[in-house]
PDB file of C-alpha atoms in Angstrom:
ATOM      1  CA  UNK A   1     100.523  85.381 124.522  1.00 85.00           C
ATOM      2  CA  UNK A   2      98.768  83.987 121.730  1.00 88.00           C
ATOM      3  CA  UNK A   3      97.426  81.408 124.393  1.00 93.00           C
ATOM      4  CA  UNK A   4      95.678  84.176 126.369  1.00 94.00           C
ATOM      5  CA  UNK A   5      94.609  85.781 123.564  1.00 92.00           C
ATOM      6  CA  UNK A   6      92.752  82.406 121.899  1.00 92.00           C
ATOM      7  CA  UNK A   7      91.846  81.476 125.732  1.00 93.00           C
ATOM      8  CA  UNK A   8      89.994  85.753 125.906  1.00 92.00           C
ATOM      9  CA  UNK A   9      88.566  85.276 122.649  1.00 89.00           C
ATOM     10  CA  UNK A  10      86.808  81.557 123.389  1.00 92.00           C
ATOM     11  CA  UNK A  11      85.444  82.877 126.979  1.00 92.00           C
ATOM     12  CA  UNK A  12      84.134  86.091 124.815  1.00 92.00           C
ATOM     13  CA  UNK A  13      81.959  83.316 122.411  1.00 92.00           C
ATOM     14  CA  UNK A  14      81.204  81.302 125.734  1.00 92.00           C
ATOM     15  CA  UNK A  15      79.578  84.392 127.319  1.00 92.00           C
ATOM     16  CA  UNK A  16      77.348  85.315 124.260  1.00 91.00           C
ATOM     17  CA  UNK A  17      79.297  89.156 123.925  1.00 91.00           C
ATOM     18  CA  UNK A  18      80.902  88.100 120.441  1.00 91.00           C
ATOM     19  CA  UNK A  19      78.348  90.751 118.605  1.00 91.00           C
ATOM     20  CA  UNK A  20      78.891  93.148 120.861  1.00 89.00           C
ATOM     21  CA  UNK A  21      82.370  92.633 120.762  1.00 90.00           C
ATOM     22  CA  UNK A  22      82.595  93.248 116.766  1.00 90.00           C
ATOM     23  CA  UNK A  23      80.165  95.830 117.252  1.00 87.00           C
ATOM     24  CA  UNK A  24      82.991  97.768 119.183  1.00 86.00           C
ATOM     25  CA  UNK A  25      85.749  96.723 117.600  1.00 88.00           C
ATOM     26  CA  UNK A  26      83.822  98.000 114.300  1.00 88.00           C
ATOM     27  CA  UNK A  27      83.458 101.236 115.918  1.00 87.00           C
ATOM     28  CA  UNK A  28      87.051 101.911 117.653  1.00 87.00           C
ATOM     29  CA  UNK A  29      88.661 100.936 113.997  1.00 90.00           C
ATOM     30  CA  UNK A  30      86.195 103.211 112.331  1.00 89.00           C
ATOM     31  CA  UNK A  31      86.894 105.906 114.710  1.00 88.00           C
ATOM     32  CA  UNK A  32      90.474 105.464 114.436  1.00 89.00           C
ATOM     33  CA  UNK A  33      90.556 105.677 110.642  1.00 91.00           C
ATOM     34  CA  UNK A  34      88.206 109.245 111.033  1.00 91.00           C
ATOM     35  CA  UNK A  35      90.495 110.480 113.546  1.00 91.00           C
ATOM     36  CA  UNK A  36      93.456 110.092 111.612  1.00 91.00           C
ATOM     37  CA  UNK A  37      92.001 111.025 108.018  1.00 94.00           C
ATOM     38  CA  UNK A  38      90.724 114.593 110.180  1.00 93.00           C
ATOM     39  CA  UNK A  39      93.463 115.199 112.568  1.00 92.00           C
ATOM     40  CA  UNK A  40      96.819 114.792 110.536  1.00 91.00           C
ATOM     41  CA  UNK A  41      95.613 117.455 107.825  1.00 93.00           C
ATOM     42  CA  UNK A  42      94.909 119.083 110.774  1.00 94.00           C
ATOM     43  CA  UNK A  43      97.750 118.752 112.424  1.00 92.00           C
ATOM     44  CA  UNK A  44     100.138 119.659 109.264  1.00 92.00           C
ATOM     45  CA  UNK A  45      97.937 122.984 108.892  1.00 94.00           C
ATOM     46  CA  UNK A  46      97.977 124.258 112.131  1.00 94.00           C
ATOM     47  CA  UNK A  47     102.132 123.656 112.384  1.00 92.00           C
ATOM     48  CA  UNK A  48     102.099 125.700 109.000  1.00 91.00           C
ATOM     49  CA  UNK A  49      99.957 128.472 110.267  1.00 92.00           C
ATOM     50  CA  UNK A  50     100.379 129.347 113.767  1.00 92.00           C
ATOM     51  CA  UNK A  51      97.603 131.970 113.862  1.00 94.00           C
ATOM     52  CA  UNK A  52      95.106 128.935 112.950  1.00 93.00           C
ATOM     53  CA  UNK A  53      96.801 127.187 115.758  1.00 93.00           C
ATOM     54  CA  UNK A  54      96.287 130.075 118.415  1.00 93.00           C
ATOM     55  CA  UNK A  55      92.632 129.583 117.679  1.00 94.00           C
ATOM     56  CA  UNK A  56      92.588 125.764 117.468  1.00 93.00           C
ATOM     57  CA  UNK A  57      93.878 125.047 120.514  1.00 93.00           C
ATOM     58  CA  UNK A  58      91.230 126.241 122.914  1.00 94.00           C
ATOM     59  CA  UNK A  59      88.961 124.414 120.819  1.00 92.00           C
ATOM     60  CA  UNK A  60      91.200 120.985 121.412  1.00 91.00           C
ATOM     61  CA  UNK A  61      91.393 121.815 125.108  1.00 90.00           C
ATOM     62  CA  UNK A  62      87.757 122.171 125.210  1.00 89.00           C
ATOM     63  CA  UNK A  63      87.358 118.639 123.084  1.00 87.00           C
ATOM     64  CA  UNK A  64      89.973 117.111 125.435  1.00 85.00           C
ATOM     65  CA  UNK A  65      88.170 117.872 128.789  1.00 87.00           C
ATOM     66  CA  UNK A  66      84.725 117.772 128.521  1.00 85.00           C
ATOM     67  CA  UNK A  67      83.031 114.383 129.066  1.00 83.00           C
ATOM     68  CA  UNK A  68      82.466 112.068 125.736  1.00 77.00           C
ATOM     69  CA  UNK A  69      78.819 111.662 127.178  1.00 80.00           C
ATOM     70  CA  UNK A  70      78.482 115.415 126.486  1.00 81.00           C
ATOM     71  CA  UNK A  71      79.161 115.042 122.932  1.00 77.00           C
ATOM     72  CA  UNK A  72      76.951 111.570 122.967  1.00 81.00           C
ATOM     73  CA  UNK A  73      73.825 113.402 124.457  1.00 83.00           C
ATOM     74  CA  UNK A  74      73.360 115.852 120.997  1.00 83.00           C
ATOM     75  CA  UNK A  75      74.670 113.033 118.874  1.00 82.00           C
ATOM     76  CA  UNK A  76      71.674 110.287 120.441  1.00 83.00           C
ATOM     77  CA  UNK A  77      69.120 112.969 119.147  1.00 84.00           C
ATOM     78  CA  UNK A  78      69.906 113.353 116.158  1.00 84.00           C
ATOM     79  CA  UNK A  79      70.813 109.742 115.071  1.00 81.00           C
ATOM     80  CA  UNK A  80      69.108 107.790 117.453  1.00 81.00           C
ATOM     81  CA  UNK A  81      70.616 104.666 119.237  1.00 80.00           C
ATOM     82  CA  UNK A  82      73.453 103.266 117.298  1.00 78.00           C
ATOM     83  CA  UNK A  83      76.635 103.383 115.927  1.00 80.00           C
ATOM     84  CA  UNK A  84      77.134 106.729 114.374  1.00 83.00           C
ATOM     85  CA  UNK A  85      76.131 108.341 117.695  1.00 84.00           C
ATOM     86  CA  UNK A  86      79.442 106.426 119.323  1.00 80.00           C
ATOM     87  CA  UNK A  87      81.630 107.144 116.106  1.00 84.00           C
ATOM     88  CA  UNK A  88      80.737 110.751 116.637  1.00 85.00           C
ATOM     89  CA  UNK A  89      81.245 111.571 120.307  1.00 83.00           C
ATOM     90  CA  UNK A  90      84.551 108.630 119.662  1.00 83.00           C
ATOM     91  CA  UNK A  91      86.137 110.712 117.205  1.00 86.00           C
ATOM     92  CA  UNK A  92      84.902 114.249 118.783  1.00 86.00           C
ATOM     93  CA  UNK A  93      86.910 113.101 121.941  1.00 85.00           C
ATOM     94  CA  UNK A  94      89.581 111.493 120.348  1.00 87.00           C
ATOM     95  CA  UNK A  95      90.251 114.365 117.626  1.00 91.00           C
ATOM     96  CA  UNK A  96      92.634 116.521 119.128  1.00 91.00           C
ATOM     97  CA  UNK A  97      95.281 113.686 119.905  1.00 90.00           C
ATOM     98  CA  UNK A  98      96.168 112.918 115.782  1.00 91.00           C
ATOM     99  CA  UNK A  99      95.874 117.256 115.607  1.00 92.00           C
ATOM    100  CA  UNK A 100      98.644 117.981 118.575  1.00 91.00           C
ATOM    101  CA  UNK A 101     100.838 115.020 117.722  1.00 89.00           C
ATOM    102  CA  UNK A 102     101.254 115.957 113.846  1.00 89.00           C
ATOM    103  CA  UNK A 103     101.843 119.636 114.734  1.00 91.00           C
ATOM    104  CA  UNK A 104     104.447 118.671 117.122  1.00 89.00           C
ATOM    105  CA  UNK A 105     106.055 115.913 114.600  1.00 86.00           C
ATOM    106  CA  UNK A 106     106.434 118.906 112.221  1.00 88.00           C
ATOM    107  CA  UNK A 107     107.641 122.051 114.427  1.00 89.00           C
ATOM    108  CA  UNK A 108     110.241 120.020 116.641  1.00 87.00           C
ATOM    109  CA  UNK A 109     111.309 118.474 112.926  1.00 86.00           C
ATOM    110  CA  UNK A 110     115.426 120.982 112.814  1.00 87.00           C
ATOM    111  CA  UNK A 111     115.555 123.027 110.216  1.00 87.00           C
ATOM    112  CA  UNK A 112     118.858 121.569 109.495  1.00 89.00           C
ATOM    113  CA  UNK A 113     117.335 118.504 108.445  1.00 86.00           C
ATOM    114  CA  UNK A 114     114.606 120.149 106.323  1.00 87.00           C
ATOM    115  CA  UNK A 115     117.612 122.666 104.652  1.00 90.00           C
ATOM    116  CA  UNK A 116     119.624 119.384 103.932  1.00 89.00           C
ATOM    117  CA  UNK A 117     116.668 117.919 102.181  1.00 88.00           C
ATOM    118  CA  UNK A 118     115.484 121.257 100.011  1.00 89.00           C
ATOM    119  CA  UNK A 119     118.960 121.470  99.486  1.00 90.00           C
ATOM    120  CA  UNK A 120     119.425 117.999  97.714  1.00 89.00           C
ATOM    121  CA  UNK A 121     116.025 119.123  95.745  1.00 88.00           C
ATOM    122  CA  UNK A 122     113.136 117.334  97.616  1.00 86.00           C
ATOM    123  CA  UNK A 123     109.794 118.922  96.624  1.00 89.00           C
ATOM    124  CA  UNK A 124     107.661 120.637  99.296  1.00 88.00           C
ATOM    125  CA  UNK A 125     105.366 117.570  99.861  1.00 87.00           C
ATOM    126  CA  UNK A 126     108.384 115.256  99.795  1.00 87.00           C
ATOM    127  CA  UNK A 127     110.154 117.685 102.508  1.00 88.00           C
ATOM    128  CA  UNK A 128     106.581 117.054 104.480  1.00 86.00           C
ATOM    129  CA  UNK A 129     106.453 113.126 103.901  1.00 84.00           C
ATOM    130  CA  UNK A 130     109.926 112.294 104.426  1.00 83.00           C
ATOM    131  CA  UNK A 131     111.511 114.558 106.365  1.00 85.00           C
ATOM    132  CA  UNK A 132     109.272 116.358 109.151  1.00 83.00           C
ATOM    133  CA  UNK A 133     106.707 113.691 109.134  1.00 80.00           C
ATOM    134  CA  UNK A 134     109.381 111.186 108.907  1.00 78.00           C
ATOM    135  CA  UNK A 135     111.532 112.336 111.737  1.00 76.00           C
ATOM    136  CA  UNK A 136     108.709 112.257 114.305  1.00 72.00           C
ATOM    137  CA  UNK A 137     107.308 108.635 114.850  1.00 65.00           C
ATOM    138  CA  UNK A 138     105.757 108.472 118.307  1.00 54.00           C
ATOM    139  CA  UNK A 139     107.418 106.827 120.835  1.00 50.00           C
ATOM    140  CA  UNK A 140     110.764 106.962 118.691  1.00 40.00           C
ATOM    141  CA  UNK A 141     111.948 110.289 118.769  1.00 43.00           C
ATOM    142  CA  UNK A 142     115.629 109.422 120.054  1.00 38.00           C
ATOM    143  CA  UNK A 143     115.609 106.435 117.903  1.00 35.00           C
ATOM    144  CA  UNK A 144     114.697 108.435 114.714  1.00 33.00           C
ATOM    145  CA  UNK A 145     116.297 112.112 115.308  1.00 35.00           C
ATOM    146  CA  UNK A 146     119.213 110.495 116.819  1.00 37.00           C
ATOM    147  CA  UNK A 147     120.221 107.046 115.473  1.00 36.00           C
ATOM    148  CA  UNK A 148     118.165 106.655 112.521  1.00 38.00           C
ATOM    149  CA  UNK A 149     119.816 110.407 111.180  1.00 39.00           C
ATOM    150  CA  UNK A 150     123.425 108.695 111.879  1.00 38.00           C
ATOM    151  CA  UNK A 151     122.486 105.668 110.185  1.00 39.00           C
ATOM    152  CA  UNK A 152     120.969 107.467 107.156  1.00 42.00           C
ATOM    153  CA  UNK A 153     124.432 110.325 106.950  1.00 39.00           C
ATOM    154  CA  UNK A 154     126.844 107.815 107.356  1.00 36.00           C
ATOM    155  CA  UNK A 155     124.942 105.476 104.296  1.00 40.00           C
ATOM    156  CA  UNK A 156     124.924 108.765 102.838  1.00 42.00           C
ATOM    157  CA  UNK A 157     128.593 109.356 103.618  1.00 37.00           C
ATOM    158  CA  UNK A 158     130.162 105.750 102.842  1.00 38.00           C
ATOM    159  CA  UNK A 159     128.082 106.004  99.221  1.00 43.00           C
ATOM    160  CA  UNK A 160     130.364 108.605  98.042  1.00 44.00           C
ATOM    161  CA  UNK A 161     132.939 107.270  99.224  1.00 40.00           C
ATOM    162  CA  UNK A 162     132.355 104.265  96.754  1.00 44.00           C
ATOM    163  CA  UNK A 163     131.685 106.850  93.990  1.00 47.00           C
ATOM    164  CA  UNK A 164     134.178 109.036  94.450  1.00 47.00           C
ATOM    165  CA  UNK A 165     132.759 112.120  95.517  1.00 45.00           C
ATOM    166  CA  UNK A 166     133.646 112.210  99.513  1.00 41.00           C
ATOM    167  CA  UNK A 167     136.978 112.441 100.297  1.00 43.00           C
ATOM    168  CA  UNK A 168     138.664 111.218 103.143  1.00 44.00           C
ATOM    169  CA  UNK A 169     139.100 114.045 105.762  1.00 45.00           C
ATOM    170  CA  UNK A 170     142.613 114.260 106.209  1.00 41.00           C
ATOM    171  CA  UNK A 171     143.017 116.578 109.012  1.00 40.00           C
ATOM    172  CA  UNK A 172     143.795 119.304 106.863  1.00 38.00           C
ATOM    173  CA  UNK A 173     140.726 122.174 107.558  1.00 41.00           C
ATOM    174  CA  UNK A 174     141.576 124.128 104.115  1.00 44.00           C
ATOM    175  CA  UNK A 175     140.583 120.747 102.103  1.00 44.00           C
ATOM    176  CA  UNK A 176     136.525 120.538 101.237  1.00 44.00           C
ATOM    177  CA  UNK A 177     134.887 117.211 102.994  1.00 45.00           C
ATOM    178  CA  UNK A 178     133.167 116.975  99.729  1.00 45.00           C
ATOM    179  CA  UNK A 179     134.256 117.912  96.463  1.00 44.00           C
ATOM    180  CA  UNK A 180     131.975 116.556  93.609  1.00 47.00           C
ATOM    181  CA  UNK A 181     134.526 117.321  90.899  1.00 47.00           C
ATOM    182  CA  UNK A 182     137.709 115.382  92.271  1.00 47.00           C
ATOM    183  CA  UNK A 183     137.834 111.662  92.211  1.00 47.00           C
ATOM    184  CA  UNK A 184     140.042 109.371  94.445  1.00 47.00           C
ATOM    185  CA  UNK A 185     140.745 109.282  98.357  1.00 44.00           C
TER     186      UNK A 185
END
């Protein structure tokens, strides 16, 4: 791979498109770090208020299907040829993508998991960093709702056993799984 990529990169120079090649790559990262500072905020607000939602959404639809040259039209005359008429209609177009994904992250996030962690005394913005944010990593929703929440209750689980607060379920229902003030096992 890193053959290709040195053997893309030298053709690139050898065909005089290395400016224009920064040039975009400029603009995609730019457009990338816009849509993300915009859309998660978004995102987290509009799974936290569903009425703002309700009216987002047409809006994202809208942003979603029309044509980027649509949004480039407006944008070339007001700024002229350049880059901030491509940033614009970029991150107009690409907008509602950070928005939906967030929102999703957060509303399919069980409220078991965020009871567990309000429960051990997470604060609100640690519940939304760790928890709902956490649990929803895109592409990796089995790996992180499913084996990474095993991994992190059975850590959780075989810690108190070192410290003596998790007892060793015996098969006997009427005996707590956990019992903070009784040592052994």
């Amino acid at each position: 791979m890193p053959v290709f990529t040195a053997l893309g990169l030298l053709l690139i120079i050898n065909l005089g498109y290395w400016k224009a090649t920064t040039e975009t790559l400029a603009l995609v990262i730019a457009a990338s770090a816009v849509c993300m500072i915009i859309g998660i905020p978004l995102g987290i607000l509009a799974a936290r208020r569903k009425w703002i939602y309700a009216g987002m959404r047409p809006v994202l639809d809208l942003m979603q299907t029309i044509p980027t040259f649509v949004y480039l039209i407006p944008a070339l005359v007001l700024f002229g040829l350049g880059m901030v008429p491509g940033l614009i209609a970029t991150v107009i177009f690409a907008i509602p993508a950070p928005v939906r994904l967030t929102r999703l992250g957060i509303v399919s996030t069980p409220p078991a998991l965020v009871e567990a962690a309000v429960a051990f005394g997470a604060t609100p913005s640690q519940v939304l960093r760790k928890v709902e944010l956490g649990h929803f990593r895109p592409g990796g929703r089995q790996r992180s709702g499913c084996a990474g929440g095993a991994r992190a209750q059975y850590r959780q689980y075989r810690h108190g056993l070192r410290s003596g607060t998790v007892h060793r379920h015996t098969g006997d229902r009427s005996r707590p799984a956990f019992s903070p003030s009784r040592r052994g096992g």
